[in-house]
Amino acid sequence: MFHILRWVVAAIALLGVFGYWFVNQPQMDPLMTPERKARIEASPHYVNGEFVPETPHEKVNPSLGFWKEFFFPTPGKTIPSDPMISVKTNLRQLPRDKDVLVWMGHSSYYMQLNGHRILIDPISAEYALPVPFVDKAFEGSNIYTPDDIPDDIDVMVLSHDHWDHLDYDFVRAIEPKVKHVVTGLGNGGYYEKWGYPLEKISEEDWNTPVKIDDGLTVWVLPARHFSGRMLKRNQTLYAGFAFITPGRKVFYSGDGGYDGRFARIGDQFGGFDLAILEDGQYNKDWHSVHMMPEETAQAAVDLHAKTVVPCHNGKYPLSTHQWKDPYIRLVKAAHEKDLMLLTPMIGETLRIGDQNQYFGRWWELMN
């Protein structure tokens, strides 16, 4: 009996040591300096020790069915049976004077606007969580790596710090290539901790413009979501973005449930040439933090968007819906609202401002 007890105590101690090591890995939490903490606490959106959205969340209560699919996704249902269809555009060879967008999978994009090279939430992680067995990327969805990124990125934005948006290895690898980071309050602590000079980082509250130069301003805008990579929640600010140049306006929603912010943003900026909107990983059990496809279509209407591109899909199984459903439902909703929906496959080049281009329903070619 004594020997069994000794082994139990040893096992508990070992788990404790591992747990302490695990939660103290550099990718877990941001560097929270006194200056950074003071800026966070001064925000009107930081209430009772955490950031809160403008529209309160509803209660999130995942079902047993969710947990089953979360840990054991079903081929042909929540994950494709076939590899993701893609074409790999060489980002380095794109003419810099062309306004283009290339989907890199999930919510990651490479964009060019008015001669500027821009990265949005770049990620190539094999898993969407910090453990090597949960939320594995769809086969064929990871075609871009840090080596594929051009050497002079003018600005990289981060919408929030969840693992499927903030990739520790990717972000560290491209630091020499990135001139400027724009993100919400608190998130700069990740970049500073991971080796980015402070002069490269702009972390701002909602409704704040960050002027990159005379040809590009990036606005940090509200989102209805939450944040946190491990134990601490809502200590960093989740956000959407508007990219404004003299000739173009592009909106990126980041993650978040539907509310009146889209109409306010649409009126504030007088519409957008392109809206990149969340469409995936939704569920009625967390309806207030991820939009349903029909709400995505309504958000595009509210934003006065000339064209719409869906994101937050095509890479990780983070919900229980069939992997094709975000496309199927959004195509129908966009048709009903007379929206111009563009659905490039991973790696295809989209010409921003060109309303005569067409992308096929590539998901119908997959199982």
Coordinates of N, CA, C and O in Angstrom, one line a residue, residues 4 13 21 39 59 69-70 73 86 102 109 111 146 155 161 180 185 208 268 273 297 309 323 352 356:
I4 N 2.2 2.0 -3.4 CA 1.2 2.6 -4.3 C 1.0 4.1 -4.0 O 1.0 4.9 -4.9
A13 N 3.1 15.0 -8.2 CA 4.2 16.0 -8.2 C 4.7 16.2 -9.6 O 5.0 17.3 -10.0
W21 N 5.4 24.2 -15.7 CA 6.3 24.5 -16.9 C 5.4 24.9 -18.1 O 5.7 25.8 -18.8
R39 N -2.5 51.5 -19.3 CA -3.3 51.9 -20.4 C -4.5 51.0 -20.5 O -5.6 51.5 -20.9
K59 N -25.0 33.7 -22.4 CA -24.3 32.6 -21.7 C -23.9 31.6 -22.7 O -24.6 31.2 -23.6
E69 N -17.3 16.3 -30.9 CA -16.7 16.7 -32.2 C -15.4 17.5 -32.0 O -14.5 17.4 -32.9
F70 N -15.3 18.2 -30.9 CA -14.1 19.0 -30.7 C -12.9 18.1 -30.5 O -11.8 18.4 -31.1
P73 N -13.2 15.0 -34.3 CA -13.9 15.4 -35.5 C -14.1 14.3 -36.5 O -13.3 13.4 -36.6
S86 N -6.3 24.0 -53.3 CA -5.6 25.3 -53.2 C -4.8 25.5 -54.4 O -4.5 24.6 -55.2
V102 N -4.9 37.7 -50.8 CA -4.7 36.2 -50.9 C -5.0 35.6 -49.6 O -4.4 35.9 -48.6
Y109 N -4.6 36.4 -44.0 CA -4.5 37.0 -45.3 C -3.2 37.7 -45.5 O -2.7 38.3 -44.6
M111 N -2.3 40.9 -48.0 CA -3.0 41.9 -48.7 C -2.1 43.0 -49.2 O -1.1 43.4 -48.5
P146 N 6.3 30.9 -42.9 CA 7.0 32.2 -42.8 C 8.0 32.5 -43.9 O 8.2 33.7 -44.3
V155 N 2.8 46.4 -42.5 CA 2.0 46.4 -41.3 C 1.4 45.0 -41.1 O 1.0 44.4 -42.1
D161 N -6.0 37.3 -29.4 CA -4.9 36.4 -29.0 C -5.2 35.0 -29.0 O -4.4 34.2 -28.5
H180 N 5.8 47.2 -38.8 CA 4.8 47.8 -37.9 C 3.8 46.7 -37.5 O 3.3 46.0 -38.4
L185 N -5.3 46.9 -27.3 CA -4.6 47.1 -26.0 C -4.2 45.7 -25.4 O -5.0 44.8 -25.4
T208 N -9.6 53.9 -32.8 CA -8.4 54.7 -32.8 C -7.7 54.5 -34.2 O -7.5 53.3 -34.6
Q268 N -19.8 55.4 -40.5 CA -18.6 56.2 -40.2 C -17.7 56.3 -41.4 O -17.1 57.4 -41.7
D273 N -14.9 49.0 -50.0 CA -14.7 48.3 -51.3 C -14.8 46.8 -51.0 O -15.2 46.0 -51.9
A297 N -24.0 37.9 -43.7 CA -24.6 38.6 -44.9 C -25.2 40.0 -44.4 O -25.0 41.0 -45.1
V309 N -15.8 38.8 -48.6 CA -15.0 37.6 -48.6 C -15.2 36.9 -47.2 O -15.1 37.6 -46.2
W323 N -18.3 21.1 -42.3 CA -17.2 22.0 -42.7 C -17.6 22.9 -43.9 O -17.2 24.0 -44.0
I352 N -8.8 43.5 -55.5 CA -9.6 44.4 -54.7 C -10.1 45.5 -55.6 O -9.4 46.2 -56.3
N356 N -15.8 42.4 -61.5 CA -16.1 41.5 -62.6 C -15.4 40.1 -62.5 O -15.4 39.4 -63.4

